[in-house]
mmCIF file of C-alpha atoms in Angstrom:
data_model
loop_
_atom_site.group_PDB
_atom_site.id
_atom_site.type_symbol
_atom_site.label_atom_id
_atom_site.label_comp_id
_atom_site.label_asym_id
_atom_site.label_seq_id
_atom_site.Cartn_x
_atom_site.Cartn_y
_atom_site.Cartn_z
ATOM 1 C CA MET A 234 33.446 -22.104 -20.914
ATOM 2 C CA ALA A 235 33.826 -22.830 -17.168
ATOM 3 C CA GLU A 236 30.807 -23.815 -15.024
ATOM 4 C CA GLN A 237 28.637 -20.666 -15.113
ATOM 5 C CA SER A 238 25.513 -19.843 -13.077
ATOM 6 C CA LEU A 239 22.180 -19.065 -14.723
ATOM 7 C CA SER A 240 22.558 -15.391 -13.834
ATOM 8 C CA GLY A 241 26.213 -15.280 -14.786
ATOM 9 C CA LEU A 242 27.268 -14.181 -11.301
ATOM 10 C CA THR A 243 29.981 -16.090 -9.476
ATOM 11 C CA ASP A 244 29.322 -17.423 -5.937
ATOM 12 C CA GLN A 245 31.527 -14.645 -4.584
ATOM 13 C CA GLN A 246 29.589 -11.920 -6.445
ATOM 14 C CA ALA A 247 26.221 -13.386 -5.386
ATOM 15 C CA LYS A 248 27.271 -13.499 -1.717
ATOM 16 C CA GLU A 249 28.700 -9.977 -1.911
ATOM 17 C CA PHE A 250 25.498 -8.574 -3.493
ATOM 18 C CA HIS A 251 23.312 -10.442 -0.999
ATOM 19 C CA GLU A 252 25.119 -8.838 1.928
ATOM 20 C CA GLN A 253 24.222 -5.357 0.627
ATOM 21 C CA PHE A 254 20.693 -6.511 -0.265
ATOM 22 C CA LYS A 255 20.160 -7.659 3.340
ATOM 23 C CA VAL A 256 21.374 -4.329 4.728
ATOM 24 C CA THR A 257 19.079 -2.281 2.474
ATOM 25 C CA TYR A 258 16.122 -4.580 3.071
ATOM 26 C CA THR A 259 16.618 -4.430 6.858
ATOM 27 C CA ALA A 260 16.643 -0.620 6.689
ATOM 28 C CA PHE A 261 13.434 -0.698 4.617
ATOM 29 C CA VAL A 262 11.689 -2.968 7.146
ATOM 30 C CA GLY A 263 12.948 -0.831 10.024
ATOM 31 C CA LEU A 264 11.608 2.376 8.479
ATOM 32 C CA ALA A 265 8.273 0.722 7.652
ATOM 33 C CA ALA A 266 7.959 -0.553 11.232
ATOM 34 C CA LEU A 267 8.719 2.949 12.540
ATOM 35 C CA ALA A 268 6.075 4.455 10.245
ATOM 36 C CA HIS A 269 3.523 1.912 11.449
ATOM 37 C CA LEU A 270 4.348 2.765 15.085
ATOM 38 C CA PHE A 271 3.724 6.464 14.333
ATOM 39 C CA VAL A 272 0.351 5.609 12.781
ATOM 40 C CA ILE A 273 -0.534 3.406 15.771
ATOM 41 C CA ALA A 274 0.459 6.205 18.150
ATOM 42 C CA ALA A 275 -1.491 8.845 16.243
ATOM 43 C CA ASN A 276 -4.459 6.927 14.935
ATOM 44 C CA PRO A 277 -4.783 3.148 15.572
ATOM 45 C CA TRP A 278 -6.808 1.380 12.938
ATOM 46 C CA TRP A 279 -8.543 -1.020 15.312
ATOM 47 C CA MET B 60 14.783 -34.216 -10.677
ATOM 48 C CA SER B 61 14.407 -35.489 -7.117
ATOM 49 C CA ASP B 62 18.201 -35.716 -6.592
ATOM 50 C CA VAL B 63 18.484 -31.896 -6.686
ATOM 51 C CA ALA B 64 19.776 -30.729 -3.246
ATOM 52 C CA LYS B 65 17.073 -28.963 -1.233
ATOM 53 C CA PRO B 66 18.126 -25.425 -0.192
ATOM 54 C CA LYS B 67 18.548 -24.691 3.483
ATOM 55 C CA ASN B 68 17.300 -21.128 4.185
ATOM 56 C CA PRO B 69 18.212 -18.448 5.195
ATOM 57 C CA GLU B 70 21.829 -19.576 4.817
ATOM 58 C CA ASP B 71 21.286 -20.442 1.141
ATOM 59 C CA ASP B 72 19.266 -17.279 0.366
ATOM 60 C CA TRP B 73 22.227 -15.722 -1.488
ATOM 61 C CA LYS B 74 21.959 -18.402 -4.173
ATOM 62 C CA ILE B 75 18.924 -16.603 -5.638
ATOM 63 C CA TRP B 76 21.459 -14.281 -7.257
ATOM 64 C CA LEU B 77 22.973 -17.240 -9.102
ATOM 65 C CA VAL B 78 19.608 -17.466 -10.903
ATOM 66 C CA VAL B 79 18.365 -13.838 -10.907
ATOM 67 C CA ASN B 80 20.912 -11.301 -12.127
ATOM 68 C CA PRO B 81 20.515 -8.139 -10.028
ATOM 69 C CA ALA B 82 22.117 -6.041 -12.777
ATOM 70 C CA THR B 83 18.991 -6.853 -14.791
ATOM 71 C CA TRP B 84 16.356 -7.387 -12.129
ATOM 72 C CA LEU B 85 17.140 -5.158 -9.088
ATOM 73 C CA MET B 86 15.291 -2.117 -10.401
ATOM 74 C CA PRO B 87 12.232 -4.111 -11.595
ATOM 75 C CA ILE B 88 12.133 -5.720 -8.134
ATOM 76 C CA LEU B 89 12.311 -2.303 -6.409
ATOM 77 C CA PHE B 90 9.649 -0.803 -8.719
ATOM 78 C CA THR B 91 7.394 -3.812 -7.939
ATOM 79 C CA VAL B 92 7.825 -3.151 -4.210
ATOM 80 C CA LEU B 93 6.932 0.506 -4.865
ATOM 81 C CA ALA B 94 3.831 -0.519 -6.849
ATOM 82 C CA ILE B 95 2.719 -2.804 -3.997
ATOM 83 C CA ALA B 96 3.284 -0.021 -1.449
ATOM 84 C CA ILE B 97 1.232 2.412 -3.561
ATOM 85 C CA ALA B 98 -1.535 -0.196 -3.944
ATOM 86 C CA VAL B 99 -1.653 -0.836 -0.197
ATOM 87 C CA HIS B 100 -1.793 2.895 0.592
ATOM 88 C CA TRP B 101 -4.518 3.325 -2.047
ATOM 89 C CA VAL B 102 -6.675 0.627 -0.423
ATOM 90 C CA VAL B 103 -6.059 1.934 3.107
ATOM 91 C CA PHE B 104 -7.155 5.431 2.083
ATOM 92 C CA ALA B 105 -10.023 4.056 0.009
ATOM 93 C CA VAL B 106 -11.504 2.180 2.956
ATOM 94 C CA GLY B 107 -11.482 5.377 4.952
ATOM 95 C CA LEU B 108 -8.438 4.790 7.138
ATOM 96 C CA GLY B 109 -6.764 7.929 5.777
ATOM 97 C CA TRP B 110 -5.552 10.982 7.704
ATOM 98 C CA SER B 111 -8.942 11.936 9.053
ATOM 99 C CA ALA B 112 -10.044 8.421 10.098
#
């Protein structure tokens, strides 16, 4: 059995998955920021 | 234990997937984010900052 990671993913697979994870997470943060701007425009909470 | 290399982030962030297998844990992670979002909305509405604030 070659050197295996705890998760079983190879470095290549982990890097490849992380690239997609960053894209999706950035979109999530972008949408959340947009939603907060709409709330601030319509009804600021301070 | 102290000779373990310290990670340098964000460039080493990807290594989390060498420990956490996304095939197993991606959906639990996403459902946890959903649960947190629901909890935050619940509190915001509960303290009266809802639509008609």
